[in-house]
Amino acid sequence: MNYLKRAWYSVSRRKGKSFILFTVVFVLGNVIAGAIAIQQSTGNVEKKMKQQLGATVSAEMDIDKLMEEGDGTASFTGPAPLKEETIKQIGSSSYVKDYDYSYSGYLTVDKFKTYQMKNDNVSVNGDIASLNLKGSNRSEAADFKNKKIKLVEGRLVSKDEIKNGKAVAVISKKVADENGLGIGDQMVIDTKMVSQNADGTSESQEALKHSIEIVGLFEPITLDKKKSDEKKGGIQQQFLEMDQFNTIYMSNKLVRSINQQEIEKGKELDPDAYKDEEVQQQITPIYNLKSPDDVEAFKEEMTTLLPEGYKATASTDEFDKVGGSVQKLSTISGYVVILSIIASLLIISLVVVLFMRDRKHEWGIYLSLGERRKHIMQQVVLELLFISLVAMCLSLITGNMLGKLISESLVASDALTELQQAAGNQLFISGSSSLGASLSTEDVINNYQVKFSLSYIVTFLISGISTVLLSAILPLTYVMRLNPKKIMM
C-alpha cells in the first residue's frame, strides 16, 4: 500500500483525532481569515476614498503652530501672505499636473441679503452679514473642477473676463433667490465698516457699493443630502453650509480690485484702525497632482518652500480626519494575523506531535519493513493537508462573515466617537476649502465593505497552507528521530 492510500485511511479511520485536528484548524482559520478580510477591506476603503477625494494640495496657515507661538490665543497678526513667485516655484514640481491660485476677500454687507442657517437656538454673527470672495485665474475654478459645487444656471466666468478683471461673478442660487436676482442681473453689494467702541458696543458706517453682473448660479454638491442627514451634521455642518452658500466666484483681478477699494475706504473712514496698514491680500494656491500616490512626496517637497507659518494640506487629509477608526482597525488586524499565525504554528505542531506519539509502533513497523522515511514524512504532511484544506475552505466563509460583523460594529462605534470629539474640538475658520468634496464619517462607513475577493481567497489560502506546512516541521523531526529497533524491542 503506498503512502497516499495510507494517509487517506489514517484520516478516515481515526475519526476522533481527525475531528480534533479539524476543529483546531477551523477555529484558528476563522481568526486568520477574519483578520485578513478586515485588513484588506480597510486598505480597499482607504484607497477608494482617497481616489474619490482626488490628488489636490493647497497651502494654509498653520493655526496650531500660530496658537502655540501666541500662548494659546487666537489673535493672529498671521504670517505674511504667500507671494505669487513662491506659488509658481512650487507649481513647477514634477508631481504637479496643473495649478491655480485664488485671491480671497471678505465683505461685511449692509442691505444685501446673505444666506443664514436655520437654527432657532444659535445666533450667527449677531446682525453682521458677510460674503466671501474667491478668485481664480481659470474659467473653471477649483471648487467646480473638484466637484465641490456645480453650475445649475448660466455659465462660468470666461477667460477674457478673467484676463480683463471684468465685474462678473457666479453666486449661489440661494443667495440669488434671497435677493430676487437672476442671470444677467446686476447685483449691488453695499458694504459697511464695523468698528468697536471702548465701551464694547459696535458702530457701523456705510462704505462702498460694488456692482457686479451675475453670469452663473451654483449649488454645492456635498450639501445635496436628506434632511435626516443634515440633523446628524449638527451646528458645524450648518456653519460650513452657510459659508459655502455665501461665497462668490470671480476673477483674481476683480477680487484684488475690490479688496483694494475696501482698504482705501477703510483708511478714509477710520485712519487709526488702518494706521500702517499695508495692502496684503491672501492668496491660496491649488495644485492638482498627477496621482494620489504622489501626495505625501509633494507635501514634503512643498513644505520646504513654504514660508514660516504655513503648512501643506491635501484633499486626502479628509480621510485621515474621519477615517481614523478604519486605519486603527487595519493596524490591529495586521497584528492579529501575525499573532494568529504564530499561535497556529505552535498549537497545530503540538497537537500533531501528541498524536504521533501514539503511532510510533506504526512508524516502527513501516521502517522495519523497509519503508523509506521520506514516504512516512510525506504521509504525515498529506494527512495534515487532507484535514486542513477542508477546515480552511469552511473557515474562508465563516471567517469572512465573522470579520464583517466585528469590523462593521467597531468602525461604526469608533467613527461616531471620533466625529463627536472632532465636533467639540474643531476650530471653525471662515472661508470654504478648495480641496474638493468634503468627506463625512458616514461616507467612510458606507464605503466600508467586507466581501469575497480573489486577493482575499489567495492571501488566506497561501497563509493557511504555509502555516500548516510549517507546523509539520516539528512532527517530521519526531519521525526522523525514530529508531525502529528500539521501538520494536
CSV table of C-alpha atoms in Angstrom, one decimal:
chain,number,residue,atom,x,y,z
A,1,MET,CA,0.0,0.0,0.0
A,2,ASN,CA,1.5,3.3,-1.0
A,3,TYR,CA,1.7,6.3,1.4
A,4,LEU,CA,-1.1,8.2,-0.3
A,5,LYS,CA,-3.6,5.5,0.5
A,6,ARG,CA,-2.3,5.1,4.0
A,7,ALA,CA,-2.7,8.8,4.6
A,8,TRP,CA,-6.4,8.7,3.4
A,9,TYR,CA,-7.2,5.5,5.5
A,10,SER,CA,-5.5,7.0,8.5
A,11,VAL,CA,-7.7,10.2,8.3
A,12,SER,CA,-10.9,8.3,7.6
A,13,ARG,CA,-10.5,5.6,10.3
A,14,ARG,CA,-9.2,7.8,13.1
A,15,LYS,CA,-12.3,9.9,13.1
A,16,GLY,CA,-11.9,11.2,16.7
A,17,LYS,CA,-8.4,12.5,16.2
A,18,SER,CA,-9.2,13.8,12.7
A,19,PHE,CA,-12.1,15.8,14.1
A,20,ILE,CA,-10.0,17.3,16.9
A,21,LEU,CA,-7.4,18.4,14.4
A,22,PHE,CA,-10.1,19.7,12.1
A,23,THR,CA,-11.7,21.7,14.9
A,24,VAL,CA,-8.3,23.3,15.9
A,25,VAL,CA,-7.5,24.3,12.3
A,26,PHE,CA,-11.1,25.5,11.7
A,27,VAL,CA,-11.1,27.8,14.8
A,28,LEU,CA,-7.6,29.2,14.1
A,29,GLY,CA,-8.5,29.5,10.4
A,30,ASN,CA,-11.5,31.7,11.3
A,31,VAL,CA,-9.3,34.1,13.2
A,32,ILE,CA,-6.8,34.3,10.4
A,33,ALA,CA,-9.5,34.6,7.7
A,34,GLY,CA,-11.4,37.3,9.6
A,35,ALA,CA,-8.2,39.3,10.3
A,36,ILE,CA,-7.2,39.1,6.6
A,37,ALA,CA,-10.7,40.1,5.5
A,38,ILE,CA,-10.7,43.1,7.8
A,39,GLN,CA,-7.1,44.2,6.7
A,40,GLN,CA,-7.9,44.0,3.0
A,41,SER,CA,-11.2,45.8,3.4
A,42,THR,CA,-9.7,48.7,5.4
A,43,GLY,CA,-7.0,49.0,2.7
A,44,ASN,CA,-9.6,49.0,0.0
A,45,VAL,CA,-11.8,51.6,1.5
A,46,GLU,CA,-8.8,53.9,2.2
A,47,LYS,CA,-7.7,53.6,-1.4
A,48,LYS,CA,-11.2,54.0,-2.8
A,49,MET,CA,-12.0,57.1,-0.7
A,50,LYS,CA,-8.6,58.8,-1.5
A,51,GLN,CA,-9.2,58.2,-5.2
A,52,GLN,CA,-12.6,59.9,-4.9
A,53,LEU,CA,-11.1,62.8,-2.9
A,54,GLY,CA,-8.6,63.3,-5.7
A,55,ALA,CA,-4.9,64.5,-5.6
A,56,THR,CA,-5.2,68.2,-4.7
A,57,VAL,CA,-2.8,70.0,-2.4
A,58,SER,CA,-3.0,73.6,-1.1
A,59,ALA,CA,-1.3,75.8,1.5
A,60,GLU,CA,-2.9,77.2,4.5
A,61,MET,CA,-1.9,78.9,7.7
A,62,ASP,CA,-0.7,76.5,10.4
A,63,ILE,CA,-3.2,77.6,13.0
A,64,ASP,CA,-2.0,75.1,15.7
A,65,LYS,CA,1.6,76.4,15.4
A,66,LEU,CA,0.5,80.0,15.4
A,67,MET,CA,-1.6,79.5,18.5
A,68,GLU,CA,1.3,77.8,20.3
A,69,GLU,CA,3.6,80.7,19.5
A,70,GLY,CA,0.8,83.1,20.7
A,71,ASP,CA,0.5,81.2,24.0
A,72,GLY,CA,-2.8,79.7,23.0
A,73,THR,CA,-4.5,82.9,22.0
A,74,ALA,CA,-6.2,83.2,18.6
A,75,SER,CA,-5.1,86.8,18.0
A,76,PHE,CA,-3.4,86.5,14.6
A,77,THR,CA,-1.3,89.1,13.0
A,78,GLY,CA,-0.6,86.0,11.0
A,79,PRO,CA,2.2,85.3,8.6
A,80,ALA,CA,2.8,87.4,5.5
A,81,PRO,CA,0.6,86.4,2.5
A,82,LEU,CA,2.1,83.9,0.1
A,83,LYS,CA,3.9,85.5,-2.9
A,84,GLU,CA,3.0,84.6,-6.5
A,85,GLU,CA,6.7,83.8,-7.1
A,86,THR,CA,6.6,81.1,-4.4
A,87,ILE,CA,3.3,79.7,-5.7
A,88,LYS,CA,4.8,79.4,-9.2
A,89,GLN,CA,8.0,77.9,-8.0
A,90,ILE,CA,6.1,75.1,-6.2
A,91,GLY,CA,3.9,74.7,-9.3
A,92,SER,CA,7.0,73.8,-11.3
A,93,SER,CA,7.3,70.5,-9.4
A,94,SER,CA,7.3,67.3,-11.5
A,95,TYR,CA,4.4,66.0,-9.4
A,96,VAL,CA,2.1,68.8,-10.5
A,97,LYS,CA,-0.3,68.3,-13.4
A,98,ASP,CA,-1.7,71.9,-13.3
A,99,TYR,CA,-2.3,74.6,-10.7
A,100,ASP,CA,-4.2,77.7,-9.9
A,101,TYR,CA,-4.2,80.3,-7.1
A,102,SER,CA,-7.0,82.2,-5.6
A,103,TYR,CA,-7.1,85.7,-4.1
A,104,SER,CA,-9.7,85.8,-1.3
A,105,GLY,CA,-11.8,88.6,0.1
A,106,TYR,CA,-14.3,89.2,2.9
A,107,LEU,CA,-17.0,91.8,2.7
A,108,THR,CA,-19.3,92.9,5.6
A,109,VAL,CA,-22.6,93.8,3.9
A,110,ASP,CA,-25.4,96.1,4.8
A,111,LYS,CA,-28.7,95.6,2.9
A,112,PHE,CA,-27.6,92.9,0.6
A,113,LYS,CA,-29.1,89.6,1.9
A,114,THR,CA,-26.9,86.6,2.7
A,115,TYR,CA,-27.9,83.0,3.4
A,116,GLN,CA,-28.3,82.3,7.1
A,117,MET,CA,-28.5,78.9,8.7
A,118,LYS,CA,-31.9,78.0,10.1
A,119,ASN,CA,-31.4,77.3,13.8
A,120,ASP,CA,-33.5,78.9,16.5
A,121,ASN,CA,-31.0,78.1,19.2
A,122,VAL,CA,-28.0,79.8,17.6
A,123,SER,CA,-27.3,83.4,16.8
A,124,VAL,CA,-24.9,83.7,13.9
A,125,ASN,CA,-22.7,86.8,13.9
A,126,GLY,CA,-25.4,88.9,15.5
A,127,ASP,CA,-26.6,91.5,13.0
A,128,ILE,CA,-23.4,91.2,10.9
A,129,ALA,CA,-23.8,89.6,7.5
A,130,SER,CA,-20.8,88.8,5.3
A,131,LEU,CA,-19.8,87.4,1.9
A,132,ASN,CA,-16.6,85.5,0.9
A,133,LEU,CA,-14.9,86.4,-2.4
A,134,LYS,CA,-12.9,83.7,-4.1
A,135,GLY,CA,-10.9,84.5,-7.2
A,136,SER,CA,-9.3,82.3,-9.9
A,137,ASN,CA,-7.1,82.6,-12.9
A,138,ARG,CA,-9.1,79.9,-14.7
A,139,SER,CA,-12.6,79.8,-16.1
A,140,GLU,CA,-13.3,76.6,-14.1
A,141,ALA,CA,-12.5,77.5,-10.5
A,142,ALA,CA,-11.0,74.8,-8.3
A,143,ASP,CA,-14.3,74.2,-6.4
A,144,PHE,CA,-16.1,73.4,-9.8
A,145,LYS,CA,-13.2,71.3,-11.0
A,146,ASN,CA,-13.0,69.3,-7.8
A,147,LYS,CA,-16.8,68.6,-7.8
A,148,LYS,CA,-17.4,70.5,-4.7
A,149,ILE,CA,-20.1,72.7,-6.4
A,150,LYS,CA,-21.9,72.5,-9.7
A,151,LEU,CA,-23.2,75.1,-12.1
A,152,VAL,CA,-27.0,75.0,-12.3
A,153,GLU,CA,-27.8,78.0,-14.4
A,154,GLY,CA,-25.9,80.3,-16.7
A,155,ARG,CA,-22.1,80.0,-17.4
A,156,LEU,CA,-18.7,80.3,-15.7
A,157,VAL,CA,-16.6,83.4,-16.0
A,158,SER,CA,-14.8,83.4,-19.4
A,159,LYS,CA,-11.1,83.6,-20.0
A,160,ASP,CA,-11.3,87.1,-21.4
A,161,GLU,CA,-13.3,88.3,-18.4
A,162,ILE,CA,-10.7,86.8,-16.1
A,163,LYS,CA,-7.9,88.4,-18.0
A,164,ASN,CA,-9.5,91.9,-18.0
A,165,GLY,CA,-10.9,91.6,-14.5
A,166,LYS,CA,-14.4,92.3,-15.7
A,167,ALA,CA,-17.1,92.8,-12.9
A,168,VAL,CA,-18.9,89.4,-13.4
A,169,ALA,CA,-19.4,86.6,-11.0
A,170,VAL,CA,-21.0,83.3,-10.2
A,171,ILE,CA,-23.1,83.2,-7.0
A,172,SER,CA,-25.1,80.6,-5.1
A,173,LYS,CA,-28.7,80.1,-6.2
A,174,LYS,CA,-29.9,80.5,-2.6
A,175,VAL,CA,-28.3,84.0,-2.3
A,176,ALA,CA,-29.7,85.0,-5.7
A,177,ASP,CA,-33.2,83.9,-4.6
A,178,GLU,CA,-32.8,85.8,-1.3
A,179,ASN,CA,-32.2,89.0,-3.2
A,180,GLY,CA,-34.6,88.3,-6.1
A,181,LEU,CA,-31.7,88.1,-8.7
A,182,GLY,CA,-31.1,86.0,-11.8
A,183,ILE,CA,-28.8,85.5,-14.7
A,184,GLY,CA,-27.8,88.8,-16.3
A,185,ASP,CA,-28.8,91.0,-13.4
A,186,GLN,CA,-26.6,93.5,-11.7
A,187,MET,CA,-26.2,92.8,-8.0
A,188,VAL,CA,-25.2,95.7,-5.9
A,189,ILE,CA,-23.2,94.7,-2.8
A,190,ASP,CA,-23.3,97.5,-0.3
A,191,THR,CA,-20.6,97.1,2.3
A,192,LYS,CA,-20.2,98.7,5.7
A,193,MET,CA,-17.3,99.1,8.1
A,194,VAL,CA,-17.9,97.9,11.6
A,195,SER,CA,-15.7,99.3,14.4
A,196,GLN,CA,-15.7,98.5,18.1
A,197,ASN,CA,-16.1,101.3,20.7
A,198,ALA,CA,-14.3,101.5,24.0
A,199,ASP,CA,-17.4,100.5,25.9
A,200,GLY,CA,-17.8,97.3,23.9
A,201,THR,CA,-20.5,98.5,21.6
A,202,SER,CA,-20.1,98.4,17.9
A,203,GLU,CA,-20.6,101.1,15.3
A,204,SER,CA,-21.1,100.7,11.6
A,205,GLN,CA,-20.6,103.2,8.7
A,206,GLU,CA,-21.6,102.9,5.1
A,207,ALA,CA,-18.6,102.1,2.9
A,208,LEU,CA,-18.9,101.2,-0.8
A,209,LYS,CA,-21.2,99.8,-3.3
A,210,HIS,CA,-19.9,97.2,-5.8
A,211,SER,CA,-21.9,96.5,-8.9
A,212,ILE,CA,-21.3,93.0,-10.4
A,213,GLU,CA,-23.1,91.1,-13.1
A,214,ILE,CA,-24.4,87.6,-12.3
A,215,VAL,CA,-23.4,85.2,-15.1
A,216,GLY,CA,-23.9,81.9,-13.3
A,217,LEU,CA,-25.6,80.2,-10.4
A,218,PHE,CA,-24.2,77.3,-8.4
A,219,GLU,CA,-25.3,74.7,-5.8
A,220,PRO,CA,-23.0,72.7,-3.5
A,221,ILE,CA,-22.8,69.1,-4.5
A,222,THR,CA,-21.9,67.8,-1.0
A,223,LEU,CA,-24.9,69.5,0.5
A,224,ASP,CA,-27.4,67.6,-1.6
A,225,LYS,CA,-28.5,65.4,1.3
A,226,LYS,CA,-31.6,64.2,3.1
A,227,LYS,CA,-32.9,66.3,6.0
A,228,SER,CA,-32.2,63.4,8.4
A,229,ASP,CA,-28.5,63.6,7.4
A,230,GLU,CA,-28.5,67.4,7.9
A,231,LYS,CA,-29.6,66.9,11.5
A,232,LYS,CA,-26.8,64.5,12.1
A,233,GLY,CA,-24.2,67.0,10.8
A,234,GLY,CA,-25.0,69.4,13.7
A,235,ILE,CA,-24.0,73.1,14.0
A,236,GLN,CA,-20.6,72.6,12.5
A,237,GLN,CA,-22.1,71.3,9.2
A,238,GLN,CA,-24.6,74.2,9.1
A,239,PHE,CA,-21.7,76.7,9.5
A,240,LEU,CA,-19.9,75.1,6.6
A,241,GLU,CA,-23.1,75.2,4.5
A,242,MET,CA,-23.7,78.8,5.3
A,243,ASP,CA,-20.1,79.7,4.4
A,244,GLN,CA,-20.3,77.9,1.1
A,245,PHE,CA,-23.6,79.5,0.0
A,246,ASN,CA,-22.2,82.9,0.8
A,247,THR,CA,-19.2,82.5,-1.4
A,248,ILE,CA,-18.9,84.5,-4.7
A,249,TYR,CA,-16.6,83.3,-7.5
A,250,MET,CA,-14.9,85.8,-9.8
A,251,SER,CA,-11.5,86.6,-11.3
A,252,ASN,CA,-8.4,87.2,-9.2
A,253,LYS,CA,-8.1,90.7,-10.7
A,254,LEU,CA,-11.6,91.6,-9.6
A,255,VAL,CA,-11.1,90.3,-6.1
A,256,ARG,CA,-7.8,92.3,-5.8
A,257,SER,CA,-9.6,95.4,-7.1
A,258,ILE,CA,-12.5,95.1,-4.6
A,259,ASN,CA,-10.1,94.4,-1.7
A,260,GLN,CA,-8.0,97.5,-2.6
A,261,GLN,CA,-11.1,99.7,-2.7
A,262,GLU,CA,-12.3,98.4,0.7
A,263,ILE,CA,-8.9,99.1,2.3
A,264,GLU,CA,-8.6,102.6,0.9
A,265,LYS,CA,-12.2,103.4,2.0
A,266,GLY,CA,-11.3,101.9,5.5
A,267,LYS,CA,-8.3,104.2,5.8
A,268,GLU,CA,-10.6,107.2,4.9
A,269,LEU,CA,-13.3,106.3,7.4
A,270,ASP,CA,-11.1,105.1,10.3
A,271,PRO,CA,-7.5,106.2,9.8
A,272,ASP,CA,-6.5,104.9,13.2
A,273,ALA,CA,-7.7,101.4,12.5
A,274,TYR,CA,-5.7,101.3,9.3
A,275,LYS,CA,-2.6,103.0,10.5
A,276,ASP,CA,0.5,101.5,9.0
A,277,GLU,CA,-1.8,99.0,7.2
A,278,GLU,CA,-0.2,97.5,4.1
A,279,VAL,CA,-2.2,96.2,1.2
A,280,GLN,CA,-1.5,92.5,1.8
A,281,GLN,CA,-4.0,90.2,0.2
A,282,GLN,CA,-4.3,86.5,1.0
A,283,ILE,CA,-3.6,84.0,-1.8
A,284,THR,CA,-4.5,80.3,-1.8
A,285,PRO,CA,-2.7,78.0,-4.2
A,286,ILE,CA,-4.4,74.9,-5.5
A,287,TYR,CA,-2.2,72.2,-7.0
A,288,ASN,CA,-3.7,69.2,-8.9
A,289,LEU,CA,-1.2,66.3,-8.9
A,290,LYS,CA,-0.7,63.6,-11.5
A,291,SER,CA,-1.6,60.8,-9.0
A,292,PRO,CA,-2.9,60.4,-5.4
A,293,ASP,CA,0.2,58.3,-4.7
A,294,ASP,CA,2.3,61.5,-5.1
A,295,VAL,CA,0.5,63.4,-2.4
A,296,GLU,CA,2.9,62.7,0.6
A,297,ALA,CA,6.1,63.2,-1.5
A,298,PHE,CA,4.8,66.5,-2.9
A,299,LYS,CA,3.7,67.7,0.6
A,300,GLU,CA,7.3,67.2,1.8
A,301,GLU,CA,8.7,69.0,-1.2
A,302,MET,CA,6.2,71.8,-0.8
A,303,THR,CA,6.8,72.3,2.9
A,304,THR,CA,10.5,73.1,2.3
A,305,LEU,CA,9.4,76.0,0.0
A,306,LEU,CA,6.6,77.4,2.1
A,307,PRO,CA,7.4,80.4,4.4
A,308,GLU,CA,7.1,80.1,8.2
A,309,GLY,CA,3.5,79.9,9.5
A,310,TYR,CA,2.2,77.8,6.5
A,311,LYS,CA,1.6,74.1,6.0
A,312,ALA,CA,0.7,71.9,3.1
A,313,THR,CA,-2.9,70.5,3.2
A,314,ALA,CA,-4.1,67.7,0.8
A,315,SER,CA,-7.6,66.7,-0.2
A,316,THR,CA,-6.7,63.1,1.1
A,317,ASP,CA,-6.3,64.6,4.6
A,318,GLU,CA,-10.1,64.5,4.8
A,319,PHE,CA,-9.8,60.7,5.0
A,320,ASP,CA,-7.3,60.9,7.8
A,321,LYS,CA,-9.6,63.2,9.8
A,322,VAL,CA,-12.7,60.9,9.7
A,323,GLY,CA,-11.1,57.5,8.8
A,324,GLY,CA,-9.1,57.0,11.9
A,325,SER,CA,-11.2,54.1,13.1
A,326,VAL,CA,-10.6,52.3,9.8
A,327,GLN,CA,-6.8,52.9,10.0
A,328,LYS,CA,-6.7,51.7,13.6
A,329,LEU,CA,-8.7,48.6,12.6
A,330,SER,CA,-6.2,47.9,9.8
A,331,THR,CA,-3.3,48.1,12.2
A,332,ILE,CA,-5.0,45.8,14.8
A,333,SER,CA,-6.0,43.3,12.2
A,334,GLY,CA,-2.4,43.1,11.0
A,335,TYR,CA,-1.2,42.3,14.5
A,336,VAL,CA,-4.0,39.7,14.8
A,337,VAL,CA,-2.8,38.0,11.5
A,338,ILE,CA,0.7,37.7,12.8
A,339,LEU,CA,-0.2,36.5,16.3
A,340,SER,CA,-2.8,34.0,15.0
A,341,ILE,CA,-0.3,32.5,12.6
A,342,ILE,CA,2.3,32.1,15.3
A,343,ALA,CA,-0.3,30.6,17.6
A,344,SER,CA,-1.5,28.2,14.8
A,345,LEU,CA,2.1,27.1,14.3
A,346,LEU,CA,2.5,26.2,17.9
A,347,ILE,CA,-0.9,24.7,18.6
A,348,ILE,CA,-1.1,22.5,15.4
A,349,SER,CA,2.5,21.3,15.9
A,350,LEU,CA,1.9,20.3,19.5
A,351,VAL,CA,-1.4,18.6,18.6
A,352,VAL,CA,0.1,16.6,15.7
A,353,VAL,CA,3.2,15.6,17.8
A,354,LEU,CA,0.9,14.3,20.6
A,355,PHE,CA,-1.0,12.2,18.0
A,356,MET,CA,2.3,10.9,16.6
A,357,ARG,CA,3.4,9.5,19.9
A,358,ASP,CA,0.5,7.1,19.8
A,359,ARG,CA,1.6,5.9,16.4
A,360,LYS,CA,5.3,5.3,16.9
A,361,HIS,CA,4.7,1.5,16.7
A,362,GLU,CA,3.0,2.0,13.4
A,363,TRP,CA,6.0,4.0,12.1
A,364,GLY,CA,8.4,1.4,13.5
A,365,ILE,CA,6.7,-1.4,11.6
A,366,TYR,CA,6.8,0.6,8.4
A,367,LEU,CA,10.5,1.3,8.9
A,368,SER,CA,11.3,-2.3,9.8
A,369,LEU,CA,9.6,-3.5,6.6
A,370,GLY,CA,11.8,-1.2,4.6
A,371,GLU,CA,9.6,1.8,4.1
A,372,ARG,CA,11.6,4.9,3.4
A,373,ARG,CA,11.5,7.7,5.9
A,374,LYS,CA,10.6,10.3,3.3
A,375,HIS,CA,7.4,8.4,2.4
A,376,ILE,CA,6.4,8.4,6.1
A,377,MET,CA,7.1,12.1,6.2
A,378,GLN,CA,5.0,12.6,3.1
A,379,GLN,CA,2.2,10.6,4.7
A,380,VAL,CA,2.2,12.9,7.7
A,381,VAL,CA,2.1,16.0,5.5
A,382,LEU,CA,-0.8,14.6,3.4
A,383,GLU,CA,-2.8,13.7,6.5
A,384,LEU,CA,-2.4,17.3,7.7
A,385,LEU,CA,-3.3,18.7,4.3
A,386,PHE,CA,-6.4,16.5,3.9
A,387,ILE,CA,-7.9,17.7,7.1
A,388,SER,CA,-6.6,21.3,7.0
A,389,LEU,CA,-7.8,22.1,3.4
A,390,VAL,CA,-11.4,21.1,4.3
A,391,ALA,CA,-11.2,23.2,7.5
A,392,MET,CA,-9.7,26.2,5.7
A,393,CYS,CA,-12.3,26.2,3.0
A,394,LEU,CA,-15.0,26.3,5.6
A,395,SER,CA,-13.3,29.0,7.6
A,396,LEU,CA,-12.8,31.0,4.5
A,397,ILE,CA,-16.6,31.6,4.5
A,398,THR,CA,-17.3,31.8,8.2
A,399,GLY,CA,-14.1,33.9,8.9
A,400,ASN,CA,-15.3,36.4,6.3
A,401,MET,CA,-18.7,36.7,8.0
A,402,LEU,CA,-17.1,37.0,11.4
A,403,GLY,CA,-14.7,39.7,10.2
A,404,LYS,CA,-17.7,41.6,8.7
A,405,LEU,CA,-19.7,41.5,11.9
A,406,ILE,CA,-16.9,42.6,14.1
A,407,SER,CA,-15.3,45.2,11.9
A,408,GLU,CA,-18.5,47.0,10.9
A,409,SER,CA,-19.6,47.2,14.5
A,410,LEU,CA,-16.2,48.6,15.6
A,411,VAL,CA,-15.9,51.1,12.7
A,412,ALA,CA,-19.4,52.5,13.3
A,413,SER,CA,-18.8,52.9,17.1
A,414,ASP,CA,-15.2,54.3,16.8
A,415,ALA,CA,-16.2,56.6,14.0
A,416,LEU,CA,-19.1,58.1,15.9
A,417,THR,CA,-16.8,58.8,18.9
A,418,GLU,CA,-14.2,60.5,16.6
A,419,LEU,CA,-16.9,62.6,15.0
A,420,GLN,CA,-18.2,63.8,18.4
A,421,GLN,CA,-14.7,64.7,19.5
A,422,ALA,CA,-13.9,66.5,16.2
A,423,ALA,CA,-17.1,68.5,16.5
A,424,GLY,CA,-16.2,69.5,20.0
A,425,ASN,CA,-12.6,70.4,19.3
A,426,GLN,CA,-12.6,71.8,15.8
A,427,LEU,CA,-11.9,75.5,15.3
A,428,PHE,CA,-14.2,76.9,12.7
A,429,ILE,CA,-12.3,79.2,10.2
A,430,SER,CA,-14.3,81.3,7.7
A,431,GLY,CA,-13.6,80.5,4.1
A,432,SER,CA,-14.5,77.3,2.4
A,433,SER,CA,-11.8,74.8,1.3
A,434,SER,CA,-10.9,74.4,-2.3
A,435,LEU,CA,-9.5,70.9,-2.0
A,436,GLY,CA,-12.5,69.0,-3.4
A,437,ALA,CA,-15.6,67.4,-1.9
A,438,SER,CA,-15.6,67.1,1.9
A,439,LEU,CA,-15.8,63.6,3.4
A,440,SER,CA,-18.0,62.6,6.3
A,441,THR,CA,-17.7,59.7,8.7
A,442,GLU,CA,-20.9,58.2,7.2
A,443,ASP,CA,-19.2,58.2,3.7
A,444,VAL,CA,-16.4,56.1,5.1
A,445,ILE,CA,-18.8,53.7,6.9
A,446,ASN,CA,-21.0,53.4,3.8
A,447,ASN,CA,-18.0,52.6,1.6
A,448,TYR,CA,-16.5,50.0,4.1
A,449,GLN,CA,-17.4,46.5,2.9
A,450,VAL,CA,-16.0,43.1,3.9
A,451,LYS,CA,-16.6,40.9,0.9
A,452,PHE,CA,-15.1,38.0,-1.0
A,453,SER,CA,-12.4,38.9,-3.5
A,454,LEU,CA,-9.7,36.9,-5.3
A,455,SER,CA,-7.0,38.6,-3.4
A,456,TYR,CA,-8.7,37.7,-0.1
A,457,ILE,CA,-9.0,34.0,-1.1
A,458,VAL,CA,-5.5,33.7,-2.4
A,459,THR,CA,-3.9,35.5,0.6
A,460,PHE,CA,-5.8,33.3,3.1
A,461,LEU,CA,-5.1,30.0,1.3
A,462,ILE,CA,-1.4,30.9,1.0
A,463,SER,CA,-1.2,32.0,4.6
A,464,GLY,CA,-3.1,28.9,5.8
A,465,ILE,CA,-1.3,26.3,3.8
A,466,SER,CA,2.1,27.8,4.6
A,467,THR,CA,1.2,27.8,8.3
A,468,VAL,CA,0.1,24.1,8.1
A,469,LEU,CA,3.3,23.1,6.3
A,470,LEU,CA,5.5,25.0,8.7
A,471,SER,CA,3.6,23.4,11.6
A,472,ALA,CA,4.6,20.0,10.2
A,473,ILE,CA,8.3,20.6,10.8
A,474,LEU,CA,8.2,19.5,14.4
A,475,PRO,CA,6.2,16.3,13.7
A,476,LEU,CA,8.6,15.5,10.9
A,477,THR,CA,11.5,16.0,13.2
A,478,TYR,CA,9.9,13.5,15.5
A,479,VAL,CA,9.6,10.9,12.6
A,480,MET,CA,13.3,11.5,11.6
A,481,ARG,CA,14.5,10.6,15.1
A,482,LEU,CA,12.5,7.3,15.2
A,483,ASN,CA,14.7,4.1,15.7
A,484,PRO,CA,12.8,1.0,14.6
A,485,LYS,CA,15.0,-1.3,16.6
A,486,LYS,CA,14.2,0.5,19.9
A,487,ILE,CA,10.5,0.8,19.0
A,488,MET,CA,10.1,-3.0,18.2
A,489,MET,CA,12.1,-4.2,21.3
